[in-house]
Amino acid sequence: MIKVSETAKKKVVTLMTEEGFDSNTDYVRVGVKSGGCSGLSYELTFDKAAEDTDKVFEDNQVRIIVDKKSFLYLVGTTLEYSGGLNGKGFVFNNPNAQRTCGCGESFSL
């Protein structure tokens, strides 16, 4: 399961609307890919449909899809949003990450 904080939910809904997606029917796709200074990096996009092999969740009224491979790395993660002057944008609080880079966009296990 992937959790979504209240601040992340608000930003997701705003961004989805701006990009022509409907937060009531469309999805936030969260994934992991090779790369970044710590070995793996996070991906966050919007999608209109889930694939047969995707895991589908809903938390805090946000519909989330994750491919099966990425799910293994993301179990228990909370998606947060940090705005303001020193804000980083979306932040993945991943309990599985043993090491993260300074920017918080990549990690290793």
Short mmCIF file of the C-alpha atoms (twelve columns), coordinates in Angstrom:
data_MODEL
# 
_entry.id   MODEL 
# 
loop_
_atom_site.group_PDB 
_atom_site.id 
_atom_site.type_symbol 
_atom_site.label_atom_id 
_atom_site.label_alt_id 
_atom_site.label_comp_id 
_atom_site.label_asym_id 
_atom_site.label_seq_id 
_atom_site.Cartn_x 
_atom_site.Cartn_y 
_atom_site.Cartn_z 
_atom_site.pdbx_PDB_model_num 
ATOM 1   C CA . MET A 1   0.000   0.000  0.000   1 
ATOM 2   C CA . ILE A 2   1.096   3.543  -0.718  1 
ATOM 3   C CA . LYS A 3   -0.273  6.347  1.415   1 
ATOM 4   C CA . VAL A 4   -0.928  9.956  0.358   1 
ATOM 5   C CA . SER A 5   -0.700  12.869 2.793   1 
ATOM 6   C CA . GLU A 6   -3.312  15.619 2.785   1 
ATOM 7   C CA . THR A 7   -0.888  18.180 1.297   1 
ATOM 8   C CA . ALA A 8   0.143   15.741 -1.463  1 
ATOM 9   C CA . LYS A 9   -3.521  15.027 -2.221  1 
ATOM 10  C CA . LYS A 10  -4.274  18.723 -2.708  1 
ATOM 11  C CA . LYS A 11  -1.302  19.182 -5.044  1 
ATOM 12  C CA . VAL A 12  -2.097  16.003 -7.006  1 
ATOM 13  C CA . VAL A 13  -5.699  17.130 -7.576  1 
ATOM 14  C CA . THR A 14  -4.518  20.577 -8.719  1 
ATOM 15  C CA . LEU A 15  -1.893  19.185 -11.104 1 
ATOM 16  C CA . MET A 16  -4.227  16.548 -12.527 1 
ATOM 17  C CA . THR A 17  -6.836  19.197 -13.286 1 
ATOM 18  C CA . GLU A 18  -4.231  21.467 -14.911 1 
ATOM 19  C CA . GLU A 19  -3.060  18.597 -17.126 1 
ATOM 20  C CA . GLY A 20  -6.551  17.500 -18.205 1 
ATOM 21  C CA . PHE A 21  -6.949  14.513 -15.893 1 
ATOM 22  C CA . ASP A 22  -9.877  13.829 -13.564 1 
ATOM 23  C CA . SER A 23  -8.773  12.909 -10.036 1 
ATOM 24  C CA . ASN A 24  -12.034 10.995 -9.511  1 
ATOM 25  C CA . THR A 25  -11.481 8.570  -12.397 1 
ATOM 26  C CA . ASP A 26  -7.810  8.809  -13.438 1 
ATOM 27  C CA . TYR A 27  -4.699  7.598  -11.639 1 
ATOM 28  C CA . VAL A 28  -1.393  8.706  -10.226 1 
ATOM 29  C CA . ARG A 29  1.226   6.286  -11.513 1 
ATOM 30  C CA . VAL A 30  4.119   5.828  -9.093  1 
ATOM 31  C CA . GLY A 31  7.188   3.873  -10.086 1 
ATOM 32  C CA . VAL A 32  10.879  3.227  -9.628  1 
ATOM 33  C CA . LYS A 33  13.535  3.215  -12.342 1 
ATOM 34  C CA . SER A 34  17.283  2.727  -12.440 1 
ATOM 35  C CA . GLY A 35  19.232  5.948  -12.152 1 
ATOM 36  C CA . GLY A 36  19.939  8.821  -9.839  1 
ATOM 37  C CA . CYS A 37  22.941  9.284  -7.612  1 
ATOM 38  C CA . SER A 38  21.833  6.529  -5.196  1 
ATOM 39  C CA . GLY A 39  20.935  3.889  -7.801  1 
ATOM 40  C CA . LEU A 40  17.133  4.088  -8.066  1 
ATOM 41  C CA . SER A 41  14.876  7.055  -8.670  1 
ATOM 42  C CA . TYR A 42  11.174  7.711  -8.261  1 
ATOM 43  C CA . GLU A 43  8.709   8.399  -11.075 1 
ATOM 44  C CA . LEU A 44  5.351   10.089 -10.704 1 
ATOM 45  C CA . THR A 45  3.012   10.597 -13.676 1 
ATOM 46  C CA . PHE A 46  -0.706  10.597 -14.404 1 
ATOM 47  C CA . ASP A 47  -2.512  7.861  -16.313 1 
ATOM 48  C CA . LYS A 48  -6.046  7.261  -17.577 1 
ATOM 49  C CA . ALA A 49  -5.988  3.464  -17.220 1 
ATOM 50  C CA . ALA A 50  -4.314  0.720  -15.229 1 
ATOM 51  C CA . GLU A 51  -2.554  -2.193 -16.908 1 
ATOM 52  C CA . ASP A 52  -3.484  -5.790 -16.052 1 
ATOM 53  C CA . THR A 53  -0.182  -6.198 -14.191 1 
ATOM 54  C CA . ASP A 54  -0.533  -3.013 -12.094 1 
ATOM 55  C CA . LYS A 55  -1.331  -2.911 -8.407  1 
ATOM 56  C CA . VAL A 56  -4.192  -0.471 -7.763  1 
ATOM 57  C CA . PHE A 57  -4.687  1.429  -4.491  1 
ATOM 58  C CA . GLU A 58  -6.710  4.306  -3.206  1 
ATOM 59  C CA . ASP A 59  -5.690  6.443  -0.253  1 
ATOM 60  C CA . ASN A 60  -7.032  9.824  0.813   1 
ATOM 61  C CA . GLN A 61  -9.249  9.827  -2.309  1 
ATOM 62  C CA . VAL A 62  -6.253  9.511  -4.643  1 
ATOM 63  C CA . ARG A 63  -6.222  6.557  -7.028  1 
ATOM 64  C CA . ILE A 64  -2.712  5.102  -7.355  1 
ATOM 65  C CA . ILE A 65  -1.275  2.525  -9.729  1 
ATOM 66  C CA . VAL A 66  2.119   0.867  -9.400  1 
ATOM 67  C CA . ASP A 67  3.719   -1.738 -11.655 1 
ATOM 68  C CA . LYS A 68  4.517   -4.993 -9.848  1 
ATOM 69  C CA . LYS A 69  8.300   -4.537 -9.992  1 
ATOM 70  C CA . SER A 70  8.169   -1.020 -8.515  1 
ATOM 71  C CA . PHE A 71  5.707   -2.139 -5.865  1 
ATOM 72  C CA . LEU A 72  8.391   -4.278 -4.218  1 
ATOM 73  C CA . TYR A 73  10.465  -1.129 -3.630  1 
ATOM 74  C CA . LEU A 74  7.553   1.085  -2.588  1 
ATOM 75  C CA . VAL A 75  5.581   -0.974 -0.042  1 
ATOM 76  C CA . GLY A 76  4.739   1.266  2.918   1 
ATOM 77  C CA . THR A 77  5.791   4.510  1.208   1 
ATOM 78  C CA . THR A 78  3.971   7.767  1.949   1 
ATOM 79  C CA . LEU A 79  3.745   10.397 -0.771  1 
ATOM 80  C CA . GLU A 80  4.051   13.875 0.709   1 
ATOM 81  C CA . TYR A 81  4.324   17.366 -0.720  1 
ATOM 82  C CA . SER A 82  6.583   20.084 0.617   1 
ATOM 83  C CA . GLY A 83  5.969   23.572 -0.751  1 
ATOM 84  C CA . GLY A 84  7.092   27.032 0.278   1 
ATOM 85  C CA . LEU A 85  10.461  28.731 -0.044  1 
ATOM 86  C CA . ASN A 86  12.534  25.649 0.768   1 
ATOM 87  C CA . GLY A 87  10.020  23.139 -0.588  1 
ATOM 88  C CA . LYS A 88  11.179  20.191 -2.646  1 
ATOM 89  C CA . GLY A 89  7.866   19.315 -4.280  1 
ATOM 90  C CA . PHE A 90  6.742   15.712 -3.962  1 
ATOM 91  C CA . VAL A 91  8.632   13.693 -1.365  1 
ATOM 92  C CA . PHE A 92  8.615   9.899  -1.076  1 
ATOM 93  C CA . ASN A 93  8.947   8.768  2.549   1 
ATOM 94  C CA . ASN A 94  10.070  5.231  1.856   1 
ATOM 95  C CA . PRO A 95  10.752  2.972  4.861   1 
ATOM 96  C CA . ASN A 96  12.562  0.508  2.560   1 
ATOM 97  C CA . ALA A 97  15.250  2.983  1.474   1 
ATOM 98  C CA . GLN A 98  18.520  2.431  3.294   1 
ATOM 99  C CA . ARG A 99  20.256  5.371  1.667   1 
ATOM 100 C CA . THR A 100 18.914  8.452  -0.117  1 
ATOM 101 C CA . CYS A 101 20.628  11.247 -1.974  1 
ATOM 102 C CA . GLY A 102 20.608  14.863 -0.790  1 
ATOM 103 C CA . CYS A 103 17.796  15.879 -3.122  1 
ATOM 104 C CA . GLY A 104 15.570  12.965 -1.998  1 
ATOM 105 C CA . GLU A 105 14.825  11.908 -5.572  1 
ATOM 106 C CA . SER A 106 16.873  8.712  -5.553  1 
ATOM 107 C CA . PHE A 107 17.541  5.890  -3.117  1 
ATOM 108 C CA . SER A 108 19.079  2.480  -2.657  1 
ATOM 109 C CA . LEU A 109 18.070  -0.631 -0.727  1 
# 
